[in-house]
Every structure is written in C-alpha cells, then in structure tokens.
XYZ file of C-alpha atoms in Angstrom:
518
model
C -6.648 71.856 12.118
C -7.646 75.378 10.895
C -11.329 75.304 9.465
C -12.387 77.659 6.926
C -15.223 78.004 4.578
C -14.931 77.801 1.205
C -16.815 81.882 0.763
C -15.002 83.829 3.152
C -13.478 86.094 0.777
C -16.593 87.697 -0.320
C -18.083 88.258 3.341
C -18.102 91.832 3.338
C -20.238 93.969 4.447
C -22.046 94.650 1.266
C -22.794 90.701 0.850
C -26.319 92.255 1.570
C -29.813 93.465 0.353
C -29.817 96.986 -0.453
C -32.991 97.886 1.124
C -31.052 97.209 4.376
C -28.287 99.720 3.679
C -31.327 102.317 2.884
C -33.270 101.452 6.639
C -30.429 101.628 8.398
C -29.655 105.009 7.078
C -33.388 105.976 7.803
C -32.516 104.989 11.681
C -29.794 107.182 11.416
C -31.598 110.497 10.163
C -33.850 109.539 13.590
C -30.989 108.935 15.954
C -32.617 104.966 16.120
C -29.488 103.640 14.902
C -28.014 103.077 18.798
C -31.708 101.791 20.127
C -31.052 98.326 21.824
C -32.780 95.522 19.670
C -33.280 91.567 19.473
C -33.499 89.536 16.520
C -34.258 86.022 16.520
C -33.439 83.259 13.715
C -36.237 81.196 12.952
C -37.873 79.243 10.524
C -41.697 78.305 10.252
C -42.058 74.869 8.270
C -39.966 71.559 8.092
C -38.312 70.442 4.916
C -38.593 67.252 3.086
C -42.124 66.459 4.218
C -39.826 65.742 7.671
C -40.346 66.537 11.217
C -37.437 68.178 12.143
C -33.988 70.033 10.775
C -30.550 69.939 11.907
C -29.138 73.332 13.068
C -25.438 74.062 10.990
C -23.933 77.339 10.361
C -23.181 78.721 13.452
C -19.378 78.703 13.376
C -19.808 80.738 9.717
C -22.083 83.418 11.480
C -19.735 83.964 14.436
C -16.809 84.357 12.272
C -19.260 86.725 10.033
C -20.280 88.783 12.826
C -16.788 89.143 14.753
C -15.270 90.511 11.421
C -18.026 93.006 10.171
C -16.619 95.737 8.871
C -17.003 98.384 6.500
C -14.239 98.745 3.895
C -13.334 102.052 2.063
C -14.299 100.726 -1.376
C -17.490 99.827 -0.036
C -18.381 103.080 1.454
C -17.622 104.726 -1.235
C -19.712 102.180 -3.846
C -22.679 103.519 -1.213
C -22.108 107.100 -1.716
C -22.299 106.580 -5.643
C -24.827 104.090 -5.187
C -27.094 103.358 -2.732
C -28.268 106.699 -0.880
C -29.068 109.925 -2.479
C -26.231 112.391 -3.173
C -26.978 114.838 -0.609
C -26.983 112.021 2.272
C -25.582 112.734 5.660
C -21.651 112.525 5.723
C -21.763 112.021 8.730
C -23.492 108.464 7.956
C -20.627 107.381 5.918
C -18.401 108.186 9.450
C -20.926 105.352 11.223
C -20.356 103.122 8.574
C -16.252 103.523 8.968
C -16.621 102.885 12.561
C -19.395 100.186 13.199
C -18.239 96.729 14.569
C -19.777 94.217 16.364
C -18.658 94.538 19.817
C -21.951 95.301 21.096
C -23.199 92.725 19.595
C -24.564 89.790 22.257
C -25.082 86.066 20.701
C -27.036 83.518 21.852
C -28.082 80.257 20.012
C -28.306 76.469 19.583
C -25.040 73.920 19.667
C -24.550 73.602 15.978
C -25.969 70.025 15.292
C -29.133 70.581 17.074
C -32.123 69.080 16.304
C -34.464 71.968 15.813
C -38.385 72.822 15.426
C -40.354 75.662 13.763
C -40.787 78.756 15.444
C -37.996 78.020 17.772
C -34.978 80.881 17.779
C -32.015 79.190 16.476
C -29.935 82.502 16.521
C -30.464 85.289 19.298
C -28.695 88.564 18.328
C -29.120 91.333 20.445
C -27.425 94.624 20.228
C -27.743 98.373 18.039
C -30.285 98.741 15.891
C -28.065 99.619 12.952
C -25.724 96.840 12.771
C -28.969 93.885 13.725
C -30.135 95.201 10.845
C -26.893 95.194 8.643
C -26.262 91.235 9.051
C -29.680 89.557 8.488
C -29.170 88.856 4.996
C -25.780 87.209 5.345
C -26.687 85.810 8.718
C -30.007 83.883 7.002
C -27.674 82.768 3.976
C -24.919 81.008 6.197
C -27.339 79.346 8.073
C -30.034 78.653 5.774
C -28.221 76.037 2.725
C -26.010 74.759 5.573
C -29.487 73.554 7.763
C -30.866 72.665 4.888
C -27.785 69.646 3.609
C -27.348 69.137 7.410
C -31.074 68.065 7.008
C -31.146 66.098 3.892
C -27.623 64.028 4.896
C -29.213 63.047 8.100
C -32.142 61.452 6.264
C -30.111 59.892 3.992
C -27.776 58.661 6.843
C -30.835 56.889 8.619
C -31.940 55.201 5.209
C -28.024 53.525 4.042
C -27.838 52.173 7.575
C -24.626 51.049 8.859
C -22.867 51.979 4.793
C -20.565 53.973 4.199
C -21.947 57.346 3.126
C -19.366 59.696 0.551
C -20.283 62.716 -0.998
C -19.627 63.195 -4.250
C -21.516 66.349 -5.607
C -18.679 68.717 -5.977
C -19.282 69.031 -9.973
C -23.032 69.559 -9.784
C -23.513 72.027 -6.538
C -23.887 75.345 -7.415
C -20.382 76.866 -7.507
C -17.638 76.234 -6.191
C -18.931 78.237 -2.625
C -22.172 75.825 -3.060
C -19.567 72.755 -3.219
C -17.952 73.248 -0.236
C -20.717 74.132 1.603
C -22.404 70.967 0.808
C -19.279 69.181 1.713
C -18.856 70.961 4.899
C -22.731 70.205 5.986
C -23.459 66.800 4.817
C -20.623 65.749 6.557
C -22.103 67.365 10.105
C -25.490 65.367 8.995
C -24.124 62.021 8.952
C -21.883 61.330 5.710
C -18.673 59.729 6.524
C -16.355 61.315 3.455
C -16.186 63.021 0.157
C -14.571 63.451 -2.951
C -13.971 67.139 -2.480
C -10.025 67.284 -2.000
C -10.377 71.021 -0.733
C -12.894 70.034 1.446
C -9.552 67.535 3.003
C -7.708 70.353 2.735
C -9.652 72.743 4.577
C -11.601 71.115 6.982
C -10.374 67.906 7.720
C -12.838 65.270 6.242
C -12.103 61.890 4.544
C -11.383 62.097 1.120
C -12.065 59.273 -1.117
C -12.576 58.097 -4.872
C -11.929 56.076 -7.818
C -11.361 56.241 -11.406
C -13.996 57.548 -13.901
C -15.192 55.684 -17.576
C -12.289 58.238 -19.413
C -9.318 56.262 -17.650
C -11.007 52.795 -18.240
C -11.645 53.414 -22.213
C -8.143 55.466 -22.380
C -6.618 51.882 -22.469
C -7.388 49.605 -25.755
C -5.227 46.567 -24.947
C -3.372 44.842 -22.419
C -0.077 46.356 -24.255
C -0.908 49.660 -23.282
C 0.009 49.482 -19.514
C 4.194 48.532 -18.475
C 4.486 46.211 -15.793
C 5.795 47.025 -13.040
C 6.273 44.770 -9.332
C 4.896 45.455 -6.145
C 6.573 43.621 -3.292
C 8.305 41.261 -5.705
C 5.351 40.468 -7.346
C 4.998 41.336 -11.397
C 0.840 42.658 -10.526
C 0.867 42.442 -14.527
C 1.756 38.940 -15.175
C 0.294 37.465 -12.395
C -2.876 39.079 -13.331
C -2.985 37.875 -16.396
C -2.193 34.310 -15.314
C -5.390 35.095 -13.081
C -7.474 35.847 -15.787
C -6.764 32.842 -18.043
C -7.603 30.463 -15.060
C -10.877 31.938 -14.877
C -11.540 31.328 -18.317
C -13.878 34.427 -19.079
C -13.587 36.546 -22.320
C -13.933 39.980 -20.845
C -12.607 43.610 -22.393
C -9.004 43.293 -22.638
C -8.699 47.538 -22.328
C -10.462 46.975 -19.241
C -7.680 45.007 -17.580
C -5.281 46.720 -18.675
C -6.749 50.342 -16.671
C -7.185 48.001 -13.721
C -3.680 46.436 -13.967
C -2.352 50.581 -14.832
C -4.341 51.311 -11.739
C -3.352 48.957 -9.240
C 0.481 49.426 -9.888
C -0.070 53.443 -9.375
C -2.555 53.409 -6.736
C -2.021 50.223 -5.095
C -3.513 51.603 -1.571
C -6.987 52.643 -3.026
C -7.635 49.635 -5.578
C -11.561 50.536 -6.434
C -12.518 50.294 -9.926
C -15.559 51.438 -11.982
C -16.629 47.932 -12.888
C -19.735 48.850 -15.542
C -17.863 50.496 -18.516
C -18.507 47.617 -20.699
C -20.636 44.956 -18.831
C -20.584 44.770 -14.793
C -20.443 41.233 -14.585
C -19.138 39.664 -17.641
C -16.335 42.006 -17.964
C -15.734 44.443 -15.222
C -16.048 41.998 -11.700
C -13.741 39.377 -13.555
C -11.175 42.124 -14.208
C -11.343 43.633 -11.240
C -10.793 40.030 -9.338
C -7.834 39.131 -11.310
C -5.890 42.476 -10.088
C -7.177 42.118 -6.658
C -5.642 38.768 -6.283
C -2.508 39.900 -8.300
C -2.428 42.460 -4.940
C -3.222 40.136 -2.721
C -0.277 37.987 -3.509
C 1.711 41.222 -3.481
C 0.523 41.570 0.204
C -1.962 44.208 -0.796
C -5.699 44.589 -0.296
C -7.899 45.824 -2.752
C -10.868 47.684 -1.368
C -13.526 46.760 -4.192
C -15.605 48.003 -7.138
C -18.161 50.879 -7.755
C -21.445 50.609 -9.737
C -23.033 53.381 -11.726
C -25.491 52.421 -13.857
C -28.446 49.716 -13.964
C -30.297 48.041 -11.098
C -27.619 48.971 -8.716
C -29.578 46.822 -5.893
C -29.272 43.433 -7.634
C -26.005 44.276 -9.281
C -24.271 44.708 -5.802
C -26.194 40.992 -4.723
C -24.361 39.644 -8.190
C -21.093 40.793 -7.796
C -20.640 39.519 -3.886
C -21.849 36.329 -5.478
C -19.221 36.688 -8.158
C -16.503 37.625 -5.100
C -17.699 34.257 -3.934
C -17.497 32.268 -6.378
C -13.444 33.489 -7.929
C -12.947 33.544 -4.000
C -13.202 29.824 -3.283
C -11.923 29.085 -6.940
C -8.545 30.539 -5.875
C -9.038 30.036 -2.125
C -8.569 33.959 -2.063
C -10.497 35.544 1.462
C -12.706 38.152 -0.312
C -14.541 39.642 3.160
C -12.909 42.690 2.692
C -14.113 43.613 -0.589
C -16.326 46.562 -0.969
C -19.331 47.083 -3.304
C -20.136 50.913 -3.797
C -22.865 52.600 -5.823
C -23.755 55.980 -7.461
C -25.886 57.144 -10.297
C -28.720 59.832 -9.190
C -29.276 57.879 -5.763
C -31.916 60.101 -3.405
C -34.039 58.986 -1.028
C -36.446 56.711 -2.913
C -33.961 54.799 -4.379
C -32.230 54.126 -0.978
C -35.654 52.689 0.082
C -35.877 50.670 -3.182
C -32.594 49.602 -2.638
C -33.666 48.310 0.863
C -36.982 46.935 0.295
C -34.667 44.541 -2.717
C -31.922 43.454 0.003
C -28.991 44.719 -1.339
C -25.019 44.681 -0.323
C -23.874 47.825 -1.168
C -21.617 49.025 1.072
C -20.710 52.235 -0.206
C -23.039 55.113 -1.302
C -21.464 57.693 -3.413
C -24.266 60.496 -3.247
C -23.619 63.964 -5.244
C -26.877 65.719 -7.044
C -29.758 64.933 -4.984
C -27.252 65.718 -2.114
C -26.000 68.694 -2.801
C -28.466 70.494 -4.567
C -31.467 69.797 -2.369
C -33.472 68.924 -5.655
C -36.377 67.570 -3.257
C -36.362 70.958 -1.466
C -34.040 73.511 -2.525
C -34.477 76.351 0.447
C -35.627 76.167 4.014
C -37.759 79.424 4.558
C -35.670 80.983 7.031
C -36.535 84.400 8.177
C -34.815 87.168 10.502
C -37.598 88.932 12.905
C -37.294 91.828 15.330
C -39.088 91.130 18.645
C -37.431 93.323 21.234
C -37.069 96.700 20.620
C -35.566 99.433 23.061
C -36.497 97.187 25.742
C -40.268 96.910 24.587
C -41.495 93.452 23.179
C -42.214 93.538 19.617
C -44.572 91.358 17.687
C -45.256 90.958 13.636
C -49.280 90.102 12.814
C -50.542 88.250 9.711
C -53.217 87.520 7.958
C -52.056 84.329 8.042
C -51.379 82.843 11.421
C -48.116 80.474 10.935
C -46.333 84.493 10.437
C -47.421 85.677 13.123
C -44.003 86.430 15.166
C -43.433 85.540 19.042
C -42.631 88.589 21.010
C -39.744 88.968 23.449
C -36.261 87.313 23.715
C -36.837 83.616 25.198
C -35.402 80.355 26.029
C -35.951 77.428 24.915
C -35.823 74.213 26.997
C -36.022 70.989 26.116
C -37.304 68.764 28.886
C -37.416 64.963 29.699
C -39.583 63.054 32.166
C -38.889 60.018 33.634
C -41.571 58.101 30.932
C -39.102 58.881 27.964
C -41.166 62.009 26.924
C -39.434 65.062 25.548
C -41.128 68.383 25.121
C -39.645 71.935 23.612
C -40.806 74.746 26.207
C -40.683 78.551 25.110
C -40.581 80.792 27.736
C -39.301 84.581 28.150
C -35.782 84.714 28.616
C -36.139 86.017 32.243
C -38.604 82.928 33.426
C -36.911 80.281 35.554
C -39.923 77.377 36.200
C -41.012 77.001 39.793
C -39.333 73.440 41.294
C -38.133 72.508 38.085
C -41.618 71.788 36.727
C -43.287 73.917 34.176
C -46.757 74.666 33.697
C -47.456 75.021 29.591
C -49.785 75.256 27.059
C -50.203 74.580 23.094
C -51.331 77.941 21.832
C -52.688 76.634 18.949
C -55.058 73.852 20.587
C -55.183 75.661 23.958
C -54.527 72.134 25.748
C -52.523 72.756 28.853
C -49.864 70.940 30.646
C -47.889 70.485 34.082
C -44.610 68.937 32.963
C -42.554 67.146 35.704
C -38.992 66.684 34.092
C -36.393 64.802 35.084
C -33.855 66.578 33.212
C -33.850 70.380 31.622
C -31.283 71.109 28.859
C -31.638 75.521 28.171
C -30.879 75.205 24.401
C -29.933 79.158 23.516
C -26.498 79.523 25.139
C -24.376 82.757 24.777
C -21.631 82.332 21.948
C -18.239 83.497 22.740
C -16.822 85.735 20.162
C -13.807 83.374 20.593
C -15.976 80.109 19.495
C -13.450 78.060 17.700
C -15.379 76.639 14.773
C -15.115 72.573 15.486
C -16.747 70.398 12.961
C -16.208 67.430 14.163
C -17.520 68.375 17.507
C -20.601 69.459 15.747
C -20.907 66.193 13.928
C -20.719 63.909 17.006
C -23.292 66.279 18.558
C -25.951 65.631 15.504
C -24.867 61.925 15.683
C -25.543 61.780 19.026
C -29.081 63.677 18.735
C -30.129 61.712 15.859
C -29.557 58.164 18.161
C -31.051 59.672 21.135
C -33.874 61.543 19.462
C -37.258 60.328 19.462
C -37.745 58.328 16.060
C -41.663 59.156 15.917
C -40.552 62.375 15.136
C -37.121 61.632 13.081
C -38.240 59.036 11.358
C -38.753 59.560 7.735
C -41.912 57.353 7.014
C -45.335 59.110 8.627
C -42.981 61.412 11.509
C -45.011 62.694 14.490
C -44.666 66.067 15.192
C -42.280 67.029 18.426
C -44.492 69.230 20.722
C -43.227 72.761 21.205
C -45.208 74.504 24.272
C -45.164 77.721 25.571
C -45.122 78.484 29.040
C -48.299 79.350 30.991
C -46.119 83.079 31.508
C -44.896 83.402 28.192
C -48.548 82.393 26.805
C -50.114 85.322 29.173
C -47.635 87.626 27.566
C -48.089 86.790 23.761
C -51.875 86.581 24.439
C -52.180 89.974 25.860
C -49.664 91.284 23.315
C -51.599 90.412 19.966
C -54.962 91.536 22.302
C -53.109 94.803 21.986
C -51.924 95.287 18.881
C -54.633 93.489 16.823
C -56.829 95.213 14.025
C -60.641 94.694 15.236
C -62.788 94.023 12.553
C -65.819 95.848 12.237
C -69.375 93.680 11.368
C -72.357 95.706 11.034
C-alpha cells in the first residue's frame, strides 16, 4: 500500500524559519553557499522522566529532502519579502535551481531506540541547501519521536491489551491527527479510530457508537426489526431481556438492538449512558445473545466514565453470571475503556487488577500533555572538511565535532554499550577501547556482536511502516529493561572512543575562551 502523510501538501520549501532564507543568502554574497558541510540530528535530554526515545520520522524527511524545491510563487514571496530589494538576482537563479542531489543521508532504522547526544540524522552536502531543511527536517522528526515515545510507554504499561488510538478530535489539527496516528502506531498501539489514517497508511481501524446514538432512541418502538440469519435480533432480544428480569433503560435497548441489526460484525456498545451495570451490561447481553443465536459474535462493551478498573472486574462478573443463566459461552467478550487514561491511571488500573481488554487512548496520547516537545536541535560539525564544534556555558550544549558512527555493542555477559567514534575509525580486533567523557572512567569493551547504527539512506527508501513498527517491537523486547523500564530507568551508557575522545578533547583545548584570574 502507498503511505503518505497526512502534511505533504504544505512541504515546500518555505515551510521554514526566515532567518534561514537570510544566512543562506549571506553564504551566497561569500561564495560559501557550495562549501561541503555535515549536520547532525540530535537531541540532548529524554522525555517523560524516561531513559530512552524511539527514533520515527525518517521516511517523512527522505521524502522531504528528495522533493526540495523552490517554486516560482515562492521565489517571488522572497523577493517582496524576505531579502532587501536590491539583493543579488542572481540568488533568486540558485534558488530556481537547488535540489538535493548532493545531498548524502545517513541515519538510524526508523524505530530505533535512541540516546542523547547520539546523531539520529547525518546530512552531509552544500552549505546552502543543509541549511535550507533544518527547520522542516527537526519538525518531521521531532512530534513523530516524541508519540513514538509516549505509545511505547504506554504499550509496556496495558500489557498484553489491546491498545487503539483514539485522539483524532483533540490533536492539534488535522496534520497533528495523523501524525499521532501514524507514530503511536510505530510505538506499540495496535489500531485507531482515524479512518484516514486506514486509508492512507494501512492501520486497523476500529470503534463504536458514542452517548448521541444511545439517547437518539427513547423507546423500544423506535428501532424496526429486522432478521439476521433467520433470526428476528429484535424479538429475540427482547424475549432475552424479560428472562433476565432487570428494569433497565428501554432507549438503551433499542440503540443496541438498531445497532446490532446495522453493524452486526462490530457489536461494541457504550454501556455507561445511563448506569453501566444496571442498565447498559444487561442490554448489551440481551443483543449479544440475540447474535449469538443468529450465528454472530458480539465483540463487547466500552466504559467511559467512573472507576473504569472495578467497572471492567463487574461487568466480566455480570458476562458470567447472564452467561451460565442462558448457557451462552461469553469468553469472547471484550471489555474496553477510555476517559482521559495516561500513564498513571494505567498503573492504577494495574495495581486494582482489572480486565480491561481494550484501551481506547486519545488526549494524553496525542497531545503529549506530560511532555509536549522533545528538544531536538540541528548542529553543524563538519565544515569544508574541518571539524566544527559549538561551546556553552553550559556543558550538556556543548556540540560533538566531526561526522561519526555510532555502534552499539554486545558482550557475551548481556551488556550493551552505545560507542561514538569518528566516522573514519574502524576498532582494532573488534574490541574498542572507550571512555565516559563526563566521568573520565575508561573501558576495553570485548563485544560479541557490533551493530553500526547510522546507515546511508537511499533516496529510493520506500517509506514502510509496518517494517518500522516490528523493528521498535522488536527493540523494545530485546532492549535492556533497566533502561526502558518506566519505574526508576538506568541510564544506557553512551562512550566515546579512546580516538574520538583525543579528538574532541584537543578540539575544545583549541577553541576554548581562557579565563583570566588575577
């Protein structure tokens, strides 16, 4: 299936900070515009008080990069615009013709399990067009890390339930809803509401009914009967209900009964309009056994609202109970929940034993309410063919110099270790000789396996979601859960090699401001 992103048609080249447009113009007036360059994508703090992040994005910044291109309206809106009237014309002429076919990428499989100060995203190439794509570069990769994130911590909290996404209506716009579709899906959720997002890109859709088509119905005259396999699912609902001698909302039953003769293949109802368990299980049961005589299973009910936890323990007891009144197998039966669920109240719901078996997740999801951007930044540290390095007054900014690799390593005790080395470094029998460079302990690492993480992209890269996905499942299983875990994580070690060390040691040395005492 053809994947596409729900923002493509406003990825132009002006989908960018202004101050960029005005640099690379700068370059220009000094002939620096063709001066060979390296970026790298990084960021420089974990979200979510976590340990790690999930890499995503990478198919949006290919596509991006592969199709930059300067449009006549959009030179012209910089001519009127942007630069000063008497600017170059002949910068206008660059503009026309810039592409990205010089343009060299290297970065981590989308999915990846990633660490701080890491380069997610190599870009080498022209000065003039590196600098061009950093803002839309650290936008397509930035929100989709970020859900990739969250949905994998709220995969490893529901378990073995089924995760759904249902945040369409409160992401912001319809660009943001997709997006969080797209990403929490790669993280670990297992479907969505999002019909576009089916459309599109290939994920699960599913849903229910909401309180309006419940309370639409008054009475049980309200819905025509209709039969389903030669069974009346109106009548012999009713007969249902009367044998289980409950007095429940007779509007109720008649939505369910509506329901289940329209959408007899996705039978989940909204069971708390009037009262879960007096009104809404009952109802529901009568039109799932209606089905089930019909030769049709119903899938189950959704909660949203109250204490979803012991709610979900009530109504399986409920499913019980009808179930061996009308010898009726009920194992099939589904409870799902919504209503504002984020991380605490999955741990709630654990620590009180529930049986949900369905999350419907949308706000906390989608928005990132706990931590709504990941800090991404965009740093130059090769620069026509010299190394390059930022300083800072404060030390976490402090850039690394130099293109790199990054390898992840395992030994044969089960240890894994991130190593950051220069690109051109290949480690002496396999092994690697490292240090921490903030606590200056040093290490000679022995691996039994070495996995290079920054691969070159091919401008051809098919975008492949599901690939991605099964990737970040398979990471997330095979990852270390000191460092994944989401109660007290230990943080992954990330060396540098003993070479690489030597170099960004005698790098600041050079560059660094002394400070004068006297």
């Amino acid at each position: 299936m053809q994947q596409t992103g729900g923002h493509q048609d406003i990825l132009g080249a002006l989908l960018n900070d202004s101050y960029k447009l005005v640099m690379t113009y700068s370059f220009f007036q000094n002939k620096m515009e063709n001066d060979q360059t390296a970026f790298e994508l990084i960021f420089r703090k974990c979200p979510f008080g976590g340990q790690y992040v999930i890499f995503a994005g990478l198919n949006e910044v290919v596509r991006y990069i592969k199709n930059f291109k300067f449009t006549d309206e959009e030179i012209e809106y910089v001519k009127k615009n942007i630069l000063p009237s008497d600017a170059n014309p002949k910068f206008f002429e660059y503009l026309k013709n810039l592409d990205s076919s010089q343009i060299i990428i290297r970065a981590m499989p989308e999915g990846s399990i990633c660490f701080p100060k890491e380069p997610l995203i190599s870009i080498e190439g022209p000065q003039g067009i590196c600098q061009l794509i950093e803002t839309a570069v650290i936008n397509l990769v930035s929100f989709p890390s970020l859900i990739a994130t969250n949905a994998s911590r709220m995969r490893q909290l529901a378990g073995q339930a089924h995760l759904l996404e249902f945040g369409l209506r409160r992401a912001q716009g319809p660009d943001g809803g997709m997006s969080a579709t797209q990403y929490s899906f790669l993280g670990g959720f297992d479907g969505t509401s999002n019909m576009m997002a089916g459309l599109k890109l290939g994920i699960p859709v599913s849903g229910t009914i909401a309180h309006s088509f419940v309370t639409s119905f008054s009475e049980l005259n309200d819905v025509e009967s209709a039969e389903l396999n030669g069974i009346n699912i109106k009548l012999r609902a009713i007969e249902y209900h009367k044998k289980m001698g409950v007095k429940t909302n007779q509007g109720e039953l008649a939505s369910f009964i509506a329901y289940a003769q329209s959408c007899s293949n996705n039978f989940l109802c909204l069971v708390d309009t009037y009262h879960t368990l007096k009104s809404g299980v009952p109802n529901f049961l009568a039109v799932a056994f209606a089905l089930d005589d019909a030769g049709i299973k119903a899938k189950g009910i959704r909660l949203d609202s109250g204490d979803l936890a012991q709610l979900s323990i009530q109504a399986k007891e409920l499913f019980k109970q009808y179930g061996d009144q009308f010898q009726k197998d009920i194992s099939h039966l589904k409870v799902a929940a919504s209503n504002d669920i984020n991380e605490e109240a999955l741990i709630q719901f654990n620590k009180k034993g529930h049986k949900i078996d369905i999350f419907g997740i949308g706000t906390h999801l989608v928005t990132c309410q706990k931590q709504p951007a990941l800090g991404l930044v965009y740093k130059l540290v090769e620069c026509k063919n010299q190394i390059v390095m930022k300083l800072s007054e404060e030390y976490d900014k402090t850039t690394f110099p130099g293109q790199k690799n990054v390898y992840r390593v395992y030994t044969k005790s089960d240890q894994c270790v991130d190593i950051i080395t220069s690109i051109n470094y290949l480690p002496e029998n396999n092994e690697f000789k490292c240090i921490d460079h903030i606590s200056k302990q040093r290490y000679h690492i022995k691996p039994t396996f070495i996995e290079n993480l920054l691969q070159t992209v091919d401008y051809d890269y098919v975008p492949d979601l599901i690939t991605a996905k099964k990737y970040c499942t398979k990471q997330m299983k095979e990852f270390n859960t000191k460092v994944t875990r989401l109660d007290n994580p230990q943080k992954h070690l990330v060396l540098m090699s003993i070479e690489y060390y030597k170099m960004f040691q005698s790098k600041y040395d050079e560059i660094a401001i002394e400070e004068v005492i006297e």
